[in-house]
Tab-separated table of C-alpha atoms and ligand atoms in Angstrom:
chain	number	residue	atom	x	y	z
A	1	MET	CA	31.555	18.560	-9.027
A	2	GLN	CA	30.700	17.792	-5.260
A	3	ALA	CA	27.412	19.041	-5.791
A	4	ILE	CA	25.845	17.663	-8.527
A	5	ASN	CA	28.459	13.969	-7.277
A	6	ALA	CA	27.667	13.522	-3.441
A	7	SER	CA	24.767	11.156	-1.996
A	8	ILE	CA	25.399	11.611	1.196
A	9	GLY	CA	22.878	14.037	1.950
A	10	PHE	CA	19.976	11.425	0.547
A	11	ASP	CA	21.929	7.858	1.158
A	12	TYR	CA	23.122	8.258	4.790
A	13	ARG	CA	20.074	6.339	5.213
A	14	LEU	CA	21.576	3.393	4.386
A	15	TRP	CA	24.420	3.420	7.110
A	16	ARG	CA	22.379	0.578	9.046
A	17	GLU	CA	22.529	-2.095	6.099
A	18	ASP	CA	26.114	-0.802	4.556
A	19	ILE	CA	27.333	-1.569	8.071
A	20	GLN	CA	25.258	-5.051	7.984
A	21	GLY	CA	26.874	-5.626	4.565
A	22	SER	CA	30.254	-4.635	5.412
A	23	LEU	CA	30.169	-7.295	9.596
A	24	ALA	CA	28.437	-9.610	7.091
A	25	HIS	CA	32.094	-9.417	4.721
A	26	ALA	CA	34.418	-9.241	7.061
A	27	SER	CA	34.049	-12.187	8.755
A	28	MET	CA	33.827	-14.225	5.277
A	29	LEU	CA	36.636	-12.647	4.028
A	30	ALA	CA	38.204	-13.967	7.119
A	31	SER	CA	36.635	-17.563	7.532
A	32	GLN	CA	38.183	-18.478	3.923
A	33	GLY	CA	41.661	-16.676	5.238
A	34	ILE	CA	41.467	-13.099	3.010
A	35	ILE	CA	42.256	-11.696	5.518
A	36	SER	CA	43.694	-12.278	9.081
A	37	GLN	CA	41.089	-12.356	12.550
A	38	SER	CA	42.411	-10.119	14.335
A	39	ASP	CA	41.984	-7.307	11.358
A	40	GLU	CA	38.309	-9.122	11.300
A	41	ALA	CA	38.492	-8.448	15.365
A	42	ALA	CA	38.904	-4.660	14.432
A	43	ILE	CA	36.970	-3.980	11.645
A	44	SER	CA	33.804	-5.428	13.713
A	45	ALA	CA	34.821	-3.031	16.480
A	46	GLY	CA	35.085	-0.816	14.170
A	47	LEU	CA	31.788	-1.159	12.171
A	48	THR	CA	29.707	-1.815	16.071
A	49	GLU	CA	31.608	1.977	17.421
A	50	ILE	CA	30.299	3.922	13.968
A	51	GLY	CA	27.141	2.928	13.979
A	52	ASP	CA	26.505	3.690	17.152
A	53	ALA	CA	27.579	7.132	17.010
A	54	ILE	CA	25.355	6.966	13.457
A	55	ALA	CA	22.538	6.015	15.971
A	56	ALA	CA	23.747	8.572	18.894
A	57	GLY	CA	23.992	11.456	16.422
A	58	THR	CA	27.361	12.373	17.089
A	59	PHE	CA	28.523	10.728	13.541
A	60	THR	CA	28.842	13.981	11.161
A	61	PHE	CA	28.990	13.203	7.519
A	62	ASP	CA	31.439	14.807	5.042
A	63	PRO	CA	30.026	15.424	1.518
A	64	ALA	CA	33.726	15.395	0.010
A	65	LEU	CA	33.626	11.630	1.139
A	66	GLU	CA	30.711	11.541	-1.811
A	67	ASP	CA	28.365	8.743	0.044
A	68	ILE	CA	27.629	6.496	2.536
A	69	HIS	CA	29.949	3.555	1.911
A	70	THR	CA	33.149	6.331	2.057
A	71	ASN	CA	32.490	8.002	5.291
A	72	ILE	CA	31.904	4.735	6.915
A	73	GLU	CA	35.383	3.091	5.286
A	74	ALA	CA	37.271	6.056	5.709
A	75	TRP	CA	35.997	6.552	9.372
A	76	LEU	CA	37.109	2.882	10.052
A	77	VAL	CA	40.741	3.473	8.036
A	78	GLY	CA	41.277	6.791	10.460
A	79	ARG	CA	40.153	4.903	13.441
A	80	ILE	CA	41.910	1.409	13.107
A	81	GLY	CA	44.489	2.341	10.896
A	82	GLU	CA	45.183	-0.234	7.377
A	83	ALA	CA	43.266	-3.355	8.696
A	84	GLY	CA	40.302	-1.075	8.019
A	85	ARG	CA	42.164	-0.657	4.227
A	86	ARG	CA	41.725	-4.367	4.077
A	87	LEU	CA	37.775	-4.565	4.340
A	88	HIS	CA	37.053	-3.187	0.795
A	89	THR	CA	38.642	-6.917	-0.429
A	90	ALA	CA	36.784	-8.255	-3.396
A	91	ARG	CA	34.144	-5.890	-2.855
A	92	SER	CA	33.263	-2.606	-5.393
A	93	ARG	CA	30.876	0.236	-4.210
A	94	ASN	CA	28.702	-1.598	-6.916
A	95	ASP	CA	28.456	-4.578	-5.317
A	96	GLN	CA	27.870	-2.819	-1.813
A	97	VAL	CA	25.042	-0.319	-2.727
A	98	ALA	CA	23.152	-2.662	-4.696
A	99	THR	CA	23.739	-5.508	-1.450
A	100	ASP	CA	22.568	-2.321	0.292
A	101	PHE	CA	19.857	-0.805	-1.024
A	102	LYS	CA	17.980	-4.100	-1.633
A	103	LEU	CA	18.781	-4.702	2.277
A	104	TRP	CA	16.615	-1.457	2.854
A	105	VAL	CA	13.739	-2.237	0.319
A	106	ARG	CA	13.565	-5.473	1.619
A	107	ASN	CA	13.077	-3.538	5.208
A	108	ALA	CA	10.964	-0.997	3.437
A	109	ILE	CA	8.827	-3.855	2.524
A	110	ASP	CA	8.322	-5.722	6.272
A	111	ALA	CA	7.676	-2.304	7.550
A	112	THR	CA	4.944	-1.678	5.120
A	113	ASP	CA	3.522	-5.476	5.296
A	114	ILE	CA	2.974	-4.288	9.230
A	115	GLN	CA	1.310	-1.351	8.707
A	116	LEU	CA	-1.080	-2.813	5.907
A	117	ARG	CA	-2.308	-5.443	8.173
A	118	ASP	CA	-3.017	-2.718	10.651
A	119	LEU	CA	-4.890	-1.153	8.690
A	120	MET	CA	-6.921	-4.438	7.255
A	121	ARG	CA	-7.276	-4.963	11.336
A	122	ALA	CA	-8.793	-1.456	11.675
A	123	LEU	CA	-11.097	-2.260	8.290
A	124	ALA	CA	-12.572	-5.803	9.309
A	125	ASP	CA	-12.950	-4.163	12.827
A	126	ARG	CA	-15.371	-1.553	11.611
A	127	ALA	CA	-17.083	-4.016	8.835
A	128	ALA	CA	-17.738	-6.565	12.092
A	129	GLU	CA	-19.173	-3.242	13.218
A	130	HIS	CA	-21.078	-2.009	10.544
A	131	ALA	CA	-21.867	-5.456	8.281
A	132	GLY	CA	-25.448	-5.107	8.599
A	133	ALA	CA	-25.834	-1.043	8.600
A	134	ILE	CA	-27.138	-0.049	4.856
A	135	MET	CA	-25.759	2.239	1.893
A	136	PRO	CA	-26.118	3.020	-0.870
A	137	GLY	CA	-24.088	0.826	-3.112
A	138	PHE	CA	-23.251	3.932	-6.282
A	139	THR	CA	-21.963	2.568	-9.843
A	140	HIS	CA	-21.082	5.882	-11.864
A	141	LEU	CA	-21.929	8.033	-8.080
A	142	GLN	CA	-25.356	7.044	-8.721
A	143	THR	CA	-27.606	5.202	-6.629
A	144	ALA	CA	-27.362	1.847	-7.749
A	145	GLN	CA	-28.213	-0.971	-5.366
A	146	PRO	CA	-28.129	-0.913	-1.469
A	147	VAL	CA	-25.230	-2.801	0.099
A	148	THR	CA	-23.701	-2.354	3.907
A	149	PHE	CA	-21.182	-0.838	4.794
A	150	GLY	CA	-19.407	-3.752	6.389
A	151	HIS	CA	-18.790	-5.240	2.792
A	152	HIS	CA	-18.083	-1.453	1.381
A	153	LEU	CA	-15.299	-1.929	4.192
A	154	LEU	CA	-14.242	-4.706	3.349
A	155	ALA	CA	-13.840	-4.493	-0.471
A	156	TYR	CA	-10.672	-2.447	0.675
A	157	VAL	CA	-9.800	-5.132	2.388
A	158	GLU	CA	-9.639	-7.580	-0.688
A	159	MET	CA	-7.162	-5.051	-2.347
A	160	LEU	CA	-5.160	-4.493	0.909
A	161	ALA	CA	-4.725	-8.390	0.895
A	162	ARG	CA	-3.484	-8.257	-3.164
A	163	ASP	CA	-0.764	-5.508	-2.168
A	164	ARG	CA	0.455	-7.337	0.762
A	165	SER	CA	0.728	-10.088	-1.638
A	166	ARG	CA	2.519	-7.915	-4.253
A	167	LEU	CA	4.808	-6.683	-1.997
A	168	ALA	CA	5.442	-9.887	-0.832
A	169	ASP	CA	6.517	-11.046	-4.712
A	170	CYS	CA	8.906	-8.650	-4.973
A	171	ARG	CA	9.811	-9.225	-1.420
A	172	HIS	CA	11.242	-12.940	-2.929
A	173	ARG	CA	12.653	-11.749	-6.347
A	174	LEU	CA	14.747	-9.429	-4.722
A	175	ASN	CA	15.808	-12.484	-1.890
A	176	GLN	CA	19.311	-12.693	-3.826
A	177	SER	CA	22.289	-11.534	-2.733
A	178	PRO	CA	24.903	-9.496	-4.994
A	179	LEU	CA	27.150	-8.744	-2.766
A	180	GLY	CA	30.807	-10.476	-4.015
A	181	ALA	CA	30.063	-9.289	-7.534
A	182	ALA	CA	32.383	-6.728	-6.962
A	183	ALA	CA	32.247	-4.064	-9.343
A	184	LEU	CA	30.820	-5.857	-12.504
A	185	ALA	CA	32.625	-8.931	-13.630
A	186	GLY	CA	33.192	-11.094	-10.019
A	187	THR	CA	36.264	-11.364	-7.988
A	188	THR	CA	39.888	-13.164	-8.114
A	189	PHE	CA	39.493	-14.218	-4.566
A	190	PRO	CA	38.542	-17.368	-3.028
A	191	ILE	CA	35.198	-15.318	-1.203
A	192	ASP	CA	32.230	-17.785	-0.367
A	193	ARG	CA	29.296	-15.670	-1.890
A	194	SER	CA	26.657	-18.187	0.005
A	195	MET	CA	27.869	-17.118	3.138
A	196	THR	CA	27.320	-13.558	2.898
A	197	ALA	CA	24.284	-14.359	1.589
A	198	GLN	CA	23.012	-16.466	4.008
A	199	ALA	CA	23.999	-14.094	6.607
A	200	LEU	CA	22.146	-11.124	5.502
A	201	GLY	CA	19.447	-13.502	5.213
A	202	PHE	CA	19.005	-14.223	1.611
A	203	ASP	CA	18.052	-17.026	0.007
A	204	ARG	CA	21.290	-17.208	-2.743
A	205	PRO	CA	23.851	-15.322	-4.084
A	206	THR	CA	23.094	-13.653	-6.813
A	207	ALA	CA	23.706	-15.475	-10.585
A	208	ASN	CA	25.466	-13.164	-12.609
A	209	SER	CA	28.016	-10.504	-11.467
A	210	LEU	CA	26.943	-8.166	-14.127
A	211	ASP	CA	23.017	-8.758	-13.959
A	212	SER	CA	23.812	-7.934	-9.827
A	213	VAL	CA	25.496	-4.938	-10.465
A	214	SER	CA	22.688	-3.014	-12.495
A	215	ASP	CA	20.142	-4.450	-11.831
A	216	ARG	CA	17.544	-2.362	-9.722
A	217	ASP	CA	14.667	-4.282	-10.784
A	218	PHE	CA	13.913	-5.303	-7.066
A	219	ALA	CA	13.268	-0.866	-6.300
A	220	ILE	CA	10.726	-0.605	-9.597
A	221	GLU	CA	9.178	-3.475	-8.413
A	222	PHE	CA	8.516	-2.044	-5.014
A	223	LEU	CA	7.725	1.001	-6.318
A	224	SER	CA	5.222	-0.152	-8.625
A	225	ALA	CA	3.249	-2.564	-5.789
A	226	LEU	CA	4.281	0.543	-3.312
A	227	SER	CA	2.166	2.722	-6.518
A	228	ILE	CA	-1.174	0.115	-7.411
A	229	MET	CA	-0.862	0.219	-3.292
A	230	ALA	CA	-1.501	4.038	-3.601
A	231	MET	CA	-3.980	3.745	-5.780
A	232	HIS	CA	-6.416	1.976	-3.890
A	233	LEU	CA	-5.427	4.210	0.269
A	234	SER	CA	-6.399	7.333	-3.080
A	235	ARG	CA	-9.551	5.830	-3.651
A	236	PHE	CA	-10.583	5.346	-0.394
A	237	ALA	CA	-9.315	9.002	1.166
A	238	GLU	CA	-11.548	9.897	-1.833
A	239	GLU	CA	-14.471	8.265	-0.389
A	240	ILE	CA	-14.262	9.225	2.888
A	241	ILE	CA	-13.768	12.865	1.291
A	242	ILE	CA	-17.150	12.811	-0.171
A	243	TRP	CA	-18.996	10.527	2.601
A	244	VAL	CA	-17.967	13.818	4.991
A	245	SER	CA	-19.551	16.230	3.358
A	246	ALA	CA	-22.345	17.947	3.997
A	247	PRO	CA	-25.094	16.257	0.769
A	248	TYR	CA	-23.599	12.733	2.124
A	249	ARG	CA	-22.876	13.016	6.120
A	250	PHE	CA	-22.593	8.861	5.982
A	251	ILE	CA	-19.445	9.629	8.893
A	252	ARG	CA	-18.347	12.527	10.800
A	253	LEU	CA	-14.659	12.376	11.199
A	254	SER	CA	-13.504	13.896	14.905
A	255	ASP	CA	-11.110	16.591	15.080
A	256	ALA	CA	-7.907	14.204	15.489
A	257	PHE	CA	-8.238	13.956	11.460
A	258	THR	CA	-9.709	17.368	10.381
A	259	THR	CA	-8.888	21.108	10.787
A	260	GLY	CA	-10.346	23.612	10.737
A	261	SER	CA	-10.623	26.880	8.028
A	262	SER	CA	-8.947	30.278	9.429
A	263	ILE	CA	-12.075	32.150	8.417
A	264	MET	CA	-15.541	29.874	8.462
A	265	PRO	CA	-15.911	28.270	11.717
A	266	GLN	CA	-18.053	25.690	10.984
A	267	LYS	CA	-15.386	23.751	8.904
A	268	ARG	CA	-14.504	20.422	9.315
A	269	ASN	CA	-12.152	19.849	6.670
A	270	PRO	CA	-10.401	15.907	5.981
A	271	ASP	CA	-6.936	17.240	5.343
A	272	ALA	CA	-5.333	14.165	6.476
A	273	ALA	CA	-7.769	12.094	3.112
A	274	GLU	CA	-6.890	14.618	0.907
A	275	LEU	CA	-2.806	14.678	1.805
A	276	ALA	CA	-3.452	10.811	1.540
A	277	ARG	CA	-5.255	11.172	-1.674
A	278	ALA	CA	-2.333	13.525	-2.991
A	279	LYS	CA	0.492	12.462	-1.800
A	280	THR	CA	-0.361	9.365	-4.416
A	281	GLY	CA	1.280	12.155	-6.569
A	282	ARG	CA	4.682	11.653	-5.478
A	283	ILE	CA	4.350	7.742	-5.261
A	284	PHE	CA	3.423	7.675	-8.995
A	285	GLY	CA	5.949	9.863	-9.846
A	286	ALA	CA	9.084	7.862	-8.302
A	287	LEU	CA	7.604	4.698	-9.898
A	288	VAL	CA	7.856	6.784	-13.586
A	289	SER	CA	11.539	8.745	-12.611
A	290	LEU	CA	13.185	5.391	-11.651
A	291	LEU	CA	12.074	3.872	-15.095
A	292	THR	CA	12.742	6.511	-16.812
A	293	VAL	CA	16.063	6.347	-15.682
A	294	MET	CA	17.124	3.124	-16.145
A	295	LYS	CA	15.393	2.794	-19.104
A	296	GLY	CA	18.745	3.758	-21.361
A	297	LEU	CA	20.893	2.224	-19.159
A	298	PRO	CA	23.877	-0.042	-20.947
A	299	LEU	CA	24.946	-2.968	-18.589
A	300	ALA	CA	27.007	-2.555	-15.902
A	301	TYR	CA	26.497	0.472	-13.168
A	302	ALA	CA	27.286	3.883	-14.343
A	303	LYS	CA	26.393	6.788	-12.056
A	304	ASP	CA	22.604	7.262	-12.909
A	305	MET	CA	21.483	4.730	-10.693
A	306	GLN	CA	22.586	6.798	-7.132
A	307	GLU	CA	19.105	8.524	-8.470
A	308	ASP	CA	17.459	5.087	-7.380
A	309	LYS	CA	17.589	6.158	-3.789
A	310	GLU	CA	16.004	9.617	-3.541
A	311	ALA	CA	12.608	8.562	-5.195
A	312	VAL	CA	12.318	5.222	-3.040
A	313	PHE	CA	12.908	7.012	0.283
A	314	ASN	CA	9.785	10.126	-0.934
A	315	ALA	CA	8.110	6.837	-1.679
A	316	ALA	CA	8.632	4.731	1.206
A	317	ASP	CA	7.744	8.240	3.600
A	318	ALA	CA	4.437	8.884	2.273
A	319	ALA	CA	3.268	5.279	1.696
A	320	GLU	CA	4.103	5.132	5.307
A	321	LEU	CA	2.433	8.164	6.351
A	322	SER	CA	-0.380	7.429	4.423
A	323	ILE	CA	-1.079	4.176	5.706
A	324	ALA	CA	-1.110	5.781	8.846
A	325	ALA	CA	-3.428	8.150	8.183
A	326	MET	CA	-5.861	6.048	7.030
A	327	THR	CA	-5.910	3.283	9.526
A	328	GLY	CA	-6.317	6.067	12.451
A	329	MET	CA	-9.497	7.591	10.908
A	330	VAL	CA	-10.941	3.894	10.335
A	331	ARG	CA	-10.254	3.795	13.408
A	332	ASP	CA	-11.607	7.357	14.154
A	333	MET	CA	-14.634	7.773	12.205
A	334	GLN	CA	-18.250	7.360	13.145
A	335	ALA	CA	-20.801	6.038	10.881
A	336	ASP	CA	-24.185	7.473	10.625
A	337	GLU	CA	-26.246	4.836	10.126
A	338	VAL	CA	-29.497	6.878	9.642
A	339	ARG	CA	-28.292	9.037	7.708
A	340	MET	CA	-26.786	6.029	5.393
A	341	ARG	CA	-30.246	4.327	5.546
A	342	ASP	CA	-32.303	7.014	4.358
A	343	ALA	CA	-29.980	7.930	1.154
A	344	ALA	CA	-30.097	4.125	0.301
A	345	GLY	CA	-33.516	4.642	0.244
A	346	ALA	CA	-33.898	7.240	-1.837
A	347	ASP	CA	-33.900	7.298	-5.811
A	348	TYR	CA	-35.383	4.437	-6.103
A	349	ALA	CA	-32.468	1.754	-5.086
A	350	THR	CA	-34.340	-1.979	-5.125
A	351	ALA	CA	-35.792	-1.263	-8.402
A	352	THR	CA	-33.190	-4.525	-9.510
A	353	ASP	CA	-34.829	-6.055	-7.207
A	354	LEU	CA	-38.545	-5.882	-8.360
A	355	ALA	CA	-37.211	-6.547	-11.688
A	356	ASP	CA	-35.746	-10.171	-10.165
A	357	TYR	CA	-39.513	-10.365	-8.728
A	358	LEU	CA	-40.975	-10.267	-11.867
A	359	VAL	CA	-38.530	-13.256	-13.460
A	360	ARG	CA	-38.418	-15.359	-10.283
A	361	ASP	CA	-41.957	-14.601	-8.969
A	362	LEU	CA	-43.965	-14.238	-11.992
A	363	GLY	CA	-41.656	-15.963	-14.842
A	364	LEU	CA	-41.332	-12.807	-17.382
A	365	PRO	CA	-37.895	-12.891	-19.253
A	366	PHE	CA	-35.725	-10.514	-17.352
A	367	ARG	CA	-35.706	-8.592	-20.520
A	368	THR	CA	-38.717	-8.019	-20.242
A	369	ALA	CA	-38.954	-7.655	-16.601
A	370	HIS	CA	-35.961	-4.794	-17.044
A	371	HIS	CA	-38.998	-2.474	-19.782
A	372	VAL	CA	-41.465	-3.512	-16.818
A	373	THR	CA	-39.950	-1.698	-13.741
A	374	GLY	CA	-39.011	1.100	-15.898
A	375	ARG	CA	-42.247	1.939	-16.305
A	376	LEU	CA	-43.019	1.645	-12.745
A	377	VAL	CA	-40.665	3.992	-11.764
A	378	ALA	CA	-41.817	6.507	-14.305
A	379	ALA	CA	-44.517	5.804	-13.018
A	380	ALA	CA	-43.227	6.928	-9.076
A	381	GLU	CA	-41.598	9.481	-10.243
A	382	ALA	CA	-43.931	11.146	-11.703
A	383	ARG	CA	-46.063	10.768	-8.953
A	384	GLY	CA	-42.777	12.092	-6.191
A	385	ILE	CA	-43.176	8.925	-4.321
A	386	ASP	CA	-41.089	5.926	-3.774
A	387	LEU	CA	-41.390	2.479	-5.742
A	388	ALA	CA	-43.083	0.959	-2.468
A	389	ASP	CA	-45.722	3.656	-2.244
A	390	LEU	CA	-47.183	3.032	-5.378
A	391	PRO	CA	-50.740	1.691	-5.295
A	392	LEU	CA	-50.670	-2.470	-6.553
A	393	ALA	CA	-53.288	-0.827	-8.666
A	394	VAL	CA	-51.158	1.178	-10.713
A	395	MET	CA	-48.455	-1.793	-10.692
A	396	GLN	CA	-51.132	-3.857	-11.781
A	397	GLU	CA	-51.878	-1.790	-15.222
A	398	ALA	CA	-48.039	-2.998	-15.918
A	399	GLU	CA	-47.589	-6.514	-15.164
A	400	PRO	CA	-51.408	-7.617	-14.629
A	401	ARG	CA	-49.474	-10.669	-12.365
A	402	ILE	CA	-48.754	-8.326	-9.673
A	403	THR	CA	-49.767	-9.123	-6.384
A	404	GLN	CA	-48.931	-7.709	-3.478
A	405	ALA	CA	-46.283	-10.025	-2.693
A	406	VAL	CA	-43.942	-7.330	-4.432
A	407	PHE	CA	-43.727	-5.374	-1.592
A	408	ALA	CA	-41.814	-7.478	0.541
A	409	THR	CA	-39.343	-7.442	-2.033
A	410	LEU	CA	-38.783	-3.561	-2.146
A	411	SER	CA	-37.587	-2.979	1.258
A	412	ILE	CA	-33.578	-1.928	1.548
A	413	GLU	CA	-33.902	-4.200	4.568
A	414	ALA	CA	-35.320	-7.388	2.176
A	415	SER	CA	-32.603	-6.219	-0.840
A	416	VAL	CA	-29.369	-6.475	0.719
A	417	ALA	CA	-30.967	-9.727	2.775
A	418	ALA	CA	-31.561	-11.663	-0.545
A	419	ARG	CA	-27.898	-11.084	-1.826
A	420	SER	CA	-26.488	-14.700	0.138
A	421	ALA	CA	-24.975	-15.701	-2.905
A	422	TYR	CA	-21.261	-16.028	-1.864
A	423	GLY	CA	-19.366	-12.262	-2.239
A	424	GLY	CA	-22.747	-10.992	-1.844
A	425	THR	CA	-23.642	-8.122	0.384
A	426	ALA	CA	-26.366	-10.183	2.583
A	427	PRO	CA	-24.772	-8.521	5.759
A	428	ALA	CA	-24.727	-12.886	7.169
A	429	ASN	CA	-22.227	-12.530	4.887
A	430	VAL	CA	-20.150	-9.730	5.762
A	431	ALA	CA	-20.068	-10.890	9.447
A	432	ARG	CA	-18.784	-13.665	8.538
A	433	GLU	CA	-16.104	-12.944	6.183
A	434	ALA	CA	-15.442	-10.147	8.481
A	435	ALA	CA	-15.036	-12.186	10.902
A	436	GLN	CA	-12.519	-14.751	9.140
A	437	TRP	CA	-10.638	-11.189	9.018
A	438	GLN	CA	-10.739	-10.197	12.245
A	439	GLU	CA	-9.557	-14.137	12.557
A	440	SER	CA	-6.617	-14.282	9.831
A	441	LEU	CA	-5.148	-11.001	11.240
A	442	ARG	CA	-5.274	-11.338	14.787
B	1	LIG	N1	26.696	6.756	-4.380
B	1	LIG	C1	27.155	5.688	-5.408
B	1	LIG	C2	25.248	5.117	-5.474
B	1	LIG	O1	25.029	5.682	-4.896
B	1	LIG	C3	27.593	4.357	-5.022
B	1	LIG	C4	27.739	3.333	-6.072
B	1	LIG	C5	29.348	4.223	-7.064
B	1	LIG	N2	29.642	3.298	-7.404
B	1	LIG	C6	30.938	4.290	-9.064
B	1	LIG	N3	31.023	2.975	-9.601
B	1	LIG	N4	30.671	5.017	-8.397
B	1	LIG	O2	25.261	4.455	-6.814
């Protein structure tokens, strides 16, 4: 029974929040005249003492006492006696654990937000540095149109900004205090729930006691936001892995973020990126795990809900490591602008620019222009040359009105520079966007 029942092995991580919640509860009980001022003083001193002991690592948790709440309370009673026995007045472990866990998740959201901001700043810095560095843009991982490396990096800044805003939404919805809902029905004592809510930094108390003790939406929403964020990090990690591979070599990572092989001396493996990609599995797993735990539970509390914590801790730990690793790699990576540029010019990447020229300068309908361009790409392919190296006479066989002016549109520089409509990859746009992000993330 103890092996399956005890949660202290993982919920010890709630010790700070548990003490914080108990301090607020005791002070409210005293101010409402439910316990005496001297009992409250003894409780506060005791809780502060145990907090110091846990922080110093000198406290031993007892698995026979099931969880962090009982461990702390039992120690308090052993230390201060009778007064300690009064702490649990008008409270249950059900509202206590919901409160502690909300506080923990709220702290995790705040810490994640700081980390994400850091990663965004690193990306914006590198984007500013490489605002004009031309690389191939892909669809289907096939060369599509030239873009700039800075533009590519800023795409992730946009994703991470949405991730932060999802976390902020989650924090906002989470921020109501369950403390005082007691076991499930509320309490007969004249407590002041607004007072404890305020002391703990909540916006207000929760309105329904049954909901208060059985709600784990906040944890599920946190895991959802983390999952979407992890999906973004995983895509970026995948790109880093592609970019450092021998056929690409768009970037290089230093020894700080790569490992060697035990047999192949030339290897420089992107393990940090691979692990960030892999840790996504834990985060998605945690989300599905907690959704599954909750989906069949009748109101109000059931012990199933104790399984919420490991999932959240595990996901938060994985997210913390992954964001840190990605931030480190973004700061560390060396972009090879020459390799990127060479690849950007290959594979007829400016074919769309040619079609746009036929529309803009010669007045062809776009579908016709698309067809003419297709013929020219085939002609270049048959000769094994780039579009820009096709003789004008050959171009004119496909469309007689083409003039020398066409060649100006076929360079990759012209291609990116021309994409200056809002949101496009033109280096001037990218430099401006990067500077704005740098400014707002300062
Ligand atoms: N360890 C429990 C948990 O994490 C605390 C709440 C226990 N409540 C109860 N009625 N058994 O969920």
